[in-house]
Amino acid sequence: MIIAADDTDSMRGNCTTFLATEIINAMISEGWDLIGYPRLVRLNPAIPWKTRGNGALVMEFGKGTGEKEFIGNIEGKDVFIFESKTDEEPDMDFIRKLISPLVEKFHDPDYSDPGILITETRPDYSFYQRGVTRVMPREDVEKEIIRIGASKMEWGIGRGIIGCVCGSAWIPKDRTFELLAYRCPDKWGTKRTYDAKSIAEAERTIGSSFNSFDFRHGNVAMVPATPCPVMYGFRGDIPSDLIRGHDLIKTEKQYRWLIFETNQGTDDHIIKDPTPEEFIPDSSYSVEGRVVSVRRIHGGHTFVDLETDVGTVTAGIYAQAEEFRFVLDWLVKGDVIRVLGELRKEPRTLNVEKLLIVSLAEDRVKDPNPLCPGCGKRMESAGKDSGYRCRKCHTKAPVTYRAVSRKIVCGWYEPPTESRRHLSKPLKRMGEEQPLGMLLCRNPNNDD
Ligand code: ATP
């Protein structure tokens, strides 16, 4: 039986992943086993009403058979997952009664609209594809719930049910893992205590990990700043490596920890090379285009206009992405780049989350006005596109240019770790490396 939960949290605290650990604890205490990893499925990061990372939680329960794997610890009890299960299924009504009080206790009634889905049949995979890339109409989700014979529970307007259906439709193709560690309840909302050096060490020594520490800035990126129960999230490709990291990373006493299978760091939200009709706001795209112009606006936000197959696209990098925006500074007319990011409605800009410089045009500057070969005086312009002339000697000379060496090189560029989207595939996972480490601003006087 699959149980999915979404939209239980708010910016004030709580966290749907914590509710998931409560559900897992309750089901295991009732004699049921976890079948496969619990899943943290991120959906369309461009939907206007998400509070943070738009994540749905999906777990499968039954009577476990086959291989058993250690994935966490909840209040002193080790948690295992099973490879497969028997035909025995937990009763839907029993699950509803068990879960309701947990949602009541852990959701934020003012800022969340929880949904719970209980189903034996997975929704069609297309619901994941649409849920991660597009805005999904509630009616379509409701029809699918009826089609698969699922049971649902809702609080508030129950919008969470959309995430539940789309999240449980996920069949991992590319996938990663995240080990989430939780704080003791008496510490929730207080300052977190941890050893930053041990986090840097874990990221450096565990090759399959990503996004925990920003070596460019020397910042910890895996510890949230919100008042939620999460101590940290350690991300990577190999679950046993995450457990190794958990042993290395030093923090205040932990309440529980658990490994989730996720679609984070996969770029699943990106629609590549859309047609003009497909290129609509509230989704994320990958488009290639030729640079027309680059500009910096007040606040340090930087924009580039591109000629692309979907028309002229304005792509922007905001000051919060720090030195990542300086990549745009060094571009000139004629350069070809591929940008990946969310298309906003107002102003209609593509908010860049990663970019590839495909090719660089020649950058050139005009030579100074030449000297007259007759009198040796500086020649003057003879008018637009007419070169130079000397009034006195009536000599003429053409305009000449000199190539300027480019200070940027082709390759992939990404923002600092803390400014990355959950779903964005880090260069480390793409087997790429940013060709230039720390980028500088082209015109520091214009960086406000
Ligand atoms: P997190 O769980 O990481 O804190 P969040 O707080 O940003 O995520 P949620 O609280 O999950 O976001 O709220 C997002 C809401 O949007 C949920 O109600 C979810 O059902 C709904 N939703 C998710 N994906 C889509 C989609 N593609 N189209 C429409 N609604 C969606």
XYZ file of C-alpha atoms and ligand atoms in Angstrom:
479
model
C 0.000 0.000 0.000
C 1.339 3.409 -0.987
C 0.863 6.394 1.331
C 1.634 9.914 0.077
C 1.581 13.206 1.997
C 1.976 16.792 0.857
C 1.450 20.405 1.891
C 1.552 20.026 5.664
C 4.231 22.592 6.363
C 4.704 26.363 6.238
C 7.508 28.891 6.494
C 6.832 28.975 10.256
C 8.163 25.498 10.889
C 7.202 21.824 10.553
C 8.161 19.820 7.534
C 6.381 17.148 5.511
C 9.484 14.927 5.702
C 9.176 14.921 9.495
C 5.525 13.888 9.220
C 6.730 11.065 6.945
C 9.059 9.802 9.701
C 6.063 9.888 12.078
C 3.960 7.850 9.627
C 6.814 5.364 9.146
C 7.266 5.033 12.915
C 3.537 4.471 13.428
C 3.254 1.869 10.621
C 6.358 -0.037 11.782
C 5.044 -0.028 15.378
C 1.856 -1.645 14.009
C 3.904 -4.461 12.452
C 4.141 -3.193 8.849
C 7.388 -2.901 6.894
C 8.709 -0.228 4.566
C 8.973 -1.569 1.015
C 11.715 0.256 -0.880
C 12.992 3.681 0.109
C 10.645 6.383 1.328
C 10.606 8.994 -1.444
C 10.946 12.736 -1.402
C 9.618 13.793 -4.792
C 10.135 17.418 -5.806
C 7.517 18.786 -8.195
C 7.364 21.837 -10.455
C 9.518 24.465 -8.701
C 7.823 27.193 -10.774
C 4.277 26.820 -9.388
C 3.293 30.158 -7.858
C 1.860 28.771 -4.574
C 4.710 26.627 -3.246
C 6.110 27.701 0.111
C 9.608 26.261 -0.302
C 10.797 23.284 -2.254
C 7.486 21.783 -3.454
C 8.201 18.302 -2.139
C 5.753 15.387 -1.775
C 6.469 12.343 0.427
C 5.682 8.827 -0.745
C 6.075 5.563 1.197
C 5.074 1.968 0.499
C 4.149 -0.494 3.256
C 3.456 -4.217 3.382
C 4.934 -7.389 4.862
C 8.545 -7.271 3.715
C 10.354 -10.135 1.950
C 13.694 -10.432 0.156
C 16.748 -8.328 0.887
C 16.699 -6.004 3.896
C 18.627 -2.715 4.072
C 19.411 -0.372 6.962
C 18.310 3.221 6.179
C 17.967 5.127 9.434
C 17.121 5.335 13.087
C 13.990 6.689 14.750
C 14.328 7.283 18.482
C 16.817 4.491 19.034
C 15.132 1.949 16.712
C 16.923 1.044 13.478
C 14.792 1.377 10.343
C 15.043 -1.154 7.487
C 13.523 -1.363 4.031
C 12.599 -4.527 2.137
C 13.104 -5.335 -1.508
C 9.654 -6.916 -2.027
C 6.464 -7.833 -0.156
C 3.821 -10.529 0.341
C 0.210 -10.185 -0.886
C -0.958 -9.045 2.550
C -1.900 -5.329 2.491
C -2.725 -2.981 5.368
C -6.362 -1.911 5.488
C -7.131 1.583 4.089
C -9.441 2.510 6.984
C -6.847 1.392 9.515
C -4.289 3.680 7.804
C -6.698 6.633 7.753
C -7.305 6.289 11.506
C -3.601 5.929 12.229
C -2.495 8.899 10.110
C -5.224 11.493 10.762
C -4.049 12.408 14.282
C -0.454 12.743 13.007
C -1.465 15.201 10.264
C -3.650 17.069 12.808
C -0.660 17.357 15.133
C 2.039 18.232 12.609
C 0.383 20.461 10.008
C 0.130 24.232 10.119
C -3.633 25.017 9.905
C -3.047 28.646 8.839
C -0.572 28.117 6.037
C -0.988 24.604 4.687
C -3.593 22.563 2.798
C -2.616 18.960 3.485
C -3.519 16.000 1.365
C -2.994 12.293 2.057
C -3.335 9.610 -0.599
C -3.645 5.882 0.183
C -3.474 3.597 -2.831
C -2.576 0.076 -3.916
C -2.176 1.163 -7.569
C 0.355 3.777 -8.605
C -1.065 6.706 -10.625
C -0.016 6.790 -14.282
C 3.608 7.935 -14.827
C 2.370 10.869 -16.951
C 1.142 12.496 -13.703
C 4.743 12.682 -12.514
C 5.936 14.084 -15.834
C 3.266 16.783 -15.825
C 3.534 17.439 -12.074
C 7.273 18.081 -12.239
C 7.157 20.294 -15.348
C 3.725 21.938 -15.537
C 0.895 23.373 -13.437
C -1.416 20.405 -12.873
C -5.209 20.966 -12.848
C -6.900 19.581 -9.728
C -9.742 17.988 -11.816
C -7.270 15.701 -13.642
C -5.849 14.544 -10.313
C -9.309 13.870 -8.870
C -10.200 11.748 -11.937
C -7.009 9.716 -11.542
C -7.778 9.078 -7.843
C -11.133 7.580 -8.887
C -9.568 5.598 -11.763
C -7.028 3.880 -9.501
C -9.505 3.354 -6.625
C -7.433 5.326 -4.119
C -8.544 6.777 -0.799
C -7.752 10.410 0.069
C -7.888 12.737 3.058
C -7.838 16.522 2.860
C -7.505 19.481 5.222
C -8.119 23.141 4.284
C -8.603 23.262 0.517
C -6.689 19.970 0.320
C -4.413 21.126 -2.480
C -1.744 18.753 -1.184
C -3.570 15.949 -2.977
C -2.086 17.197 -6.286
C 1.444 16.625 -4.987
C 0.407 13.240 -3.525
C -0.826 11.937 -6.893
C 2.054 13.387 -8.951
C 4.662 12.271 -6.395
C 3.398 8.695 -6.134
C 3.406 8.451 -9.959
C 7.220 8.796 -9.967
C 9.126 5.766 -11.249
C 12.799 6.664 -10.726
C 14.919 6.790 -13.869
C 17.649 9.129 -12.687
C 17.567 9.465 -8.880
C 19.615 10.554 -5.887
C 19.358 10.099 -2.128
C 19.159 12.454 0.843
C 19.909 11.568 4.449
C 17.762 13.830 6.591
C 18.738 14.232 10.245
C 16.238 15.763 12.698
C 16.680 17.847 15.840
C 15.274 16.983 19.261
C 11.844 18.692 19.661
C 13.007 20.899 22.569
C 15.520 22.524 20.174
C 13.111 23.308 17.306
C 13.248 26.998 16.422
C 16.588 27.569 18.192
C 20.028 28.082 16.645
C 21.522 24.850 15.287
C 24.835 23.556 16.662
C 27.165 21.766 14.232
C 30.784 21.486 13.209
C 31.193 23.106 9.769
C 34.639 21.538 9.308
C 33.207 18.026 9.596
C 30.661 18.891 6.847
C 33.421 20.190 4.528
C 35.370 17.001 5.260
C 32.364 14.795 4.404
C 31.751 16.628 1.096
C 35.470 16.491 0.220
C 36.076 12.841 1.059
C 32.779 11.357 -0.125
C 32.917 11.691 -3.901
C 29.287 10.727 -4.502
C 27.910 13.543 -2.297
C 26.798 16.941 -3.601
C 25.522 20.352 -2.484
C 26.536 20.075 1.211
C 29.383 22.552 1.329
C 30.277 25.519 -0.868
C 34.043 25.466 -1.247
C 34.060 28.712 -3.292
C 32.653 30.708 -0.388
C 33.538 28.405 2.511
C 29.845 28.070 3.511
C 27.808 25.157 4.816
C 24.900 24.602 2.404
C 23.192 21.518 3.901
C 21.848 23.075 7.138
C 18.516 24.926 6.733
C 17.963 28.402 8.144
C 14.212 27.885 8.735
C 12.776 26.937 12.164
C 11.873 23.419 10.868
C 12.878 20.183 12.679
C 15.569 19.328 10.096
C 19.153 19.386 11.371
C 20.612 18.817 7.919
C 20.153 17.069 4.589
C 23.171 15.231 3.225
C 22.754 14.507 -0.498
C 24.441 12.020 -2.746
C 24.236 9.184 -5.227
C 25.011 6.226 -2.944
C 23.020 5.516 0.260
C 25.902 3.727 2.071
C 28.109 6.788 1.440
C 25.467 8.967 3.078
C 25.595 6.761 6.180
C 29.391 7.159 6.159
C 28.859 10.947 5.995
C 26.381 10.762 8.870
C 29.083 9.110 10.981
C 31.555 11.877 10.037
C 29.367 14.969 10.481
C 29.273 16.305 14.034
C 26.137 18.051 15.313
C 24.047 18.545 18.446
C 22.174 15.409 19.615
C 19.862 14.082 16.903
C 16.305 12.879 17.389
C 16.148 10.640 14.313
C 17.586 10.254 10.785
C 16.433 8.578 7.622
C 17.496 8.165 3.996
C 15.022 9.206 1.287
C 15.201 8.361 -2.418
C 14.645 11.556 -4.396
C 14.463 13.153 -7.830
C 16.633 16.019 -6.556
C 19.603 16.933 -8.727
C 18.136 15.254 -11.841
C 16.924 18.208 -14.004
C 13.597 16.333 -14.360
C 11.774 19.703 -14.239
C 13.420 20.998 -17.427
C 11.590 20.994 -20.790
C 14.334 20.927 -23.421
C 14.060 22.928 -26.671
C 10.332 23.764 -26.440
C 8.276 24.907 -29.428
C 6.968 28.504 -29.229
C 3.514 27.136 -28.195
C 5.060 25.059 -25.403
C 7.114 27.993 -24.069
C 4.690 29.303 -21.423
C 5.334 30.735 -17.926
C 5.376 28.715 -14.653
C 7.561 25.962 -16.131
C 11.315 25.547 -16.584
C 13.128 25.219 -19.915
C 16.463 24.707 -21.617
C 16.841 27.030 -24.630
C 19.797 27.985 -26.784
C 20.263 31.414 -28.327
C 22.539 34.087 -29.698
C 23.349 37.038 -27.429
C 21.896 40.364 -28.568
C 22.707 42.512 -25.523
C 23.680 42.356 -21.857
C 22.622 44.809 -19.126
C 22.886 45.252 -15.371
C 20.019 46.897 -13.457
C 19.854 48.540 -10.042
C 20.365 45.947 -7.313
C 23.004 44.092 -9.316
C 20.583 41.875 -11.266
C 21.949 41.047 -14.712
C 20.017 40.302 -17.902
C 20.833 39.056 -21.359
C 18.603 39.208 -24.442
C 18.839 36.130 -26.637
C 17.592 35.330 -30.129
C 16.218 31.804 -29.890
C 13.888 29.421 -31.740
C 11.079 30.551 -29.403
C 11.674 34.258 -30.176
C 13.582 36.840 -28.167
C 14.128 35.602 -24.620
C 15.298 37.794 -21.751
C 17.255 35.640 -19.320
C 18.195 37.002 -15.904
C 20.456 36.167 -13.019
C 19.617 37.893 -9.756
C 22.140 39.351 -7.344
C 21.359 36.580 -4.814
C 23.152 34.151 -7.154
C 26.320 36.131 -6.375
C 29.216 35.666 -8.804
C 27.143 33.406 -11.097
C 25.673 36.584 -12.679
C 29.179 37.732 -13.625
C 29.194 35.051 -16.369
C 26.684 37.228 -18.242
C 28.898 40.312 -17.750
C 31.563 38.903 -20.028
C 29.274 37.939 -22.903
C 29.123 39.998 -26.099
C 26.796 40.166 -29.084
C 27.047 37.001 -31.160
C 28.015 34.600 -28.362
C 25.858 31.455 -28.280
C 24.653 30.186 -24.896
C 22.180 27.614 -23.571
C 20.223 28.715 -20.498
C 18.210 26.511 -18.132
C 15.643 28.009 -15.792
C 12.119 28.984 -14.859
C 10.084 31.253 -17.140
C 8.341 33.918 -15.043
C 5.121 35.586 -16.142
C 5.757 39.154 -14.958
C 8.254 40.407 -15.975
C 8.571 37.706 -18.637
C 12.122 36.559 -17.945
C 13.819 33.218 -17.772
C 15.429 32.982 -14.341
C 18.719 31.198 -15.117
C 19.699 28.296 -12.840
C 22.522 26.898 -14.981
C 24.102 27.847 -18.308
C 26.368 26.548 -21.037
C 28.529 28.860 -23.134
C 28.396 27.069 -26.484
C 30.551 29.400 -28.613
C 32.186 32.789 -28.305
C 32.085 35.474 -30.988
C 35.090 37.642 -31.760
C 35.141 40.654 -29.448
C 36.835 43.668 -31.042
C 37.392 47.356 -30.400
C 38.017 50.185 -32.845
C 41.629 51.332 -33.196
C 42.202 55.027 -32.371
C 41.828 57.543 -35.240
C 44.957 57.211 -37.423
C 47.533 59.953 -38.094
C 47.450 61.630 -41.534
C 50.338 60.295 -43.682
C 50.677 63.841 -45.198
C 50.734 66.223 -42.209
C 51.023 63.778 -39.271
C 47.897 65.195 -37.564
C 45.125 62.965 -36.085
C 42.503 62.275 -38.799
C 38.799 62.809 -38.141
C 35.699 60.758 -38.906
C 34.416 61.145 -42.438
C 30.867 60.250 -41.344
C 29.013 57.036 -40.592
C 30.634 53.999 -42.295
C 32.968 56.317 -44.260
C 36.267 55.894 -42.432
C 38.550 58.828 -41.642
C 39.768 61.907 -43.534
C 42.220 64.750 -43.137
C 40.536 68.110 -43.795
C 43.828 69.735 -44.744
C 45.478 67.108 -46.990
C 42.206 65.388 -48.159
C 43.736 62.003 -47.407
C 41.435 59.116 -46.435
C 41.845 55.996 -44.232
C 39.571 53.059 -43.378
C 38.344 52.199 -39.871
C 40.426 49.371 -38.400
C 39.700 47.069 -35.449
C 41.731 45.007 -33.056
C 40.561 41.739 -31.487
C 40.196 41.740 -27.717
C 41.085 38.547 -25.915
C 37.975 37.040 -24.275
C 38.008 36.691 -20.484
C 35.398 33.921 -20.418
C 35.600 30.415 -21.883
C 33.089 27.896 -23.227
C 31.625 25.396 -20.764
C 29.020 24.957 -18.026
C 28.459 27.468 -15.218
C 26.293 27.119 -12.088
C 25.385 29.262 -9.051
C 26.947 28.812 -5.614
C 25.645 25.715 -3.799
C 23.169 27.579 -1.582
C 21.424 29.251 -4.542
C 20.790 26.010 -6.451
C 17.342 24.566 -7.013
C 16.591 21.186 -5.416
C 15.867 19.677 -8.831
C 18.776 21.284 -10.668
C 21.409 18.734 -11.668
C 24.730 19.904 -10.210
C 27.695 19.959 -12.601
C 29.330 17.364 -10.352
C 26.553 14.894 -11.254
C 26.847 15.817 -14.950
C 30.550 14.919 -14.919
C 31.310 18.571 -15.736
C 33.413 21.156 -13.984
C 33.017 24.915 -14.238
C 35.982 25.968 -16.415
C 36.640 29.128 -14.373
C 36.463 28.985 -10.578
C 35.666 32.337 -8.996
C 34.342 34.821 -11.576
C 34.931 38.532 -11.242
C 32.628 41.395 -12.126
C 33.558 43.063 -15.450
C 32.800 46.554 -14.161
C 32.943 46.623 -10.339
C 31.795 50.300 -10.304
C 28.497 49.201 -11.814
C 27.823 46.403 -9.320
C 25.089 47.909 -7.167
P 8.124 21.492 0.833
O 7.321 20.271 1.085
O 9.468 21.229 0.289
O 8.166 22.442 1.975
P 6.543 23.513 -0.368
O 6.216 23.881 0.998
O 7.184 24.488 -1.264
O 7.351 22.169 -0.365
P 4.098 22.401 -0.546
O 3.799 22.755 0.850
O 4.335 20.980 -0.893
O 5.298 23.169 -1.118
O 2.989 23.089 -1.425
C 2.939 22.985 -2.793
C 1.485 22.799 -3.205
O 1.399 22.774 -4.624
C 0.923 21.491 -2.751
O -0.397 21.712 -2.353
C 0.959 20.589 -3.990
O -0.054 19.632 -4.002
C 0.771 21.590 -5.067
N 1.446 21.215 -6.301
C 2.626 20.575 -6.421
N 2.971 20.427 -7.720
C 1.976 20.987 -8.438
C 1.752 21.150 -9.831
N 2.627 20.726 -10.740
N 0.619 21.774 -10.219
C -0.256 22.222 -9.302
N -0.106 22.127 -7.978
C 1.000 21.504 -7.535
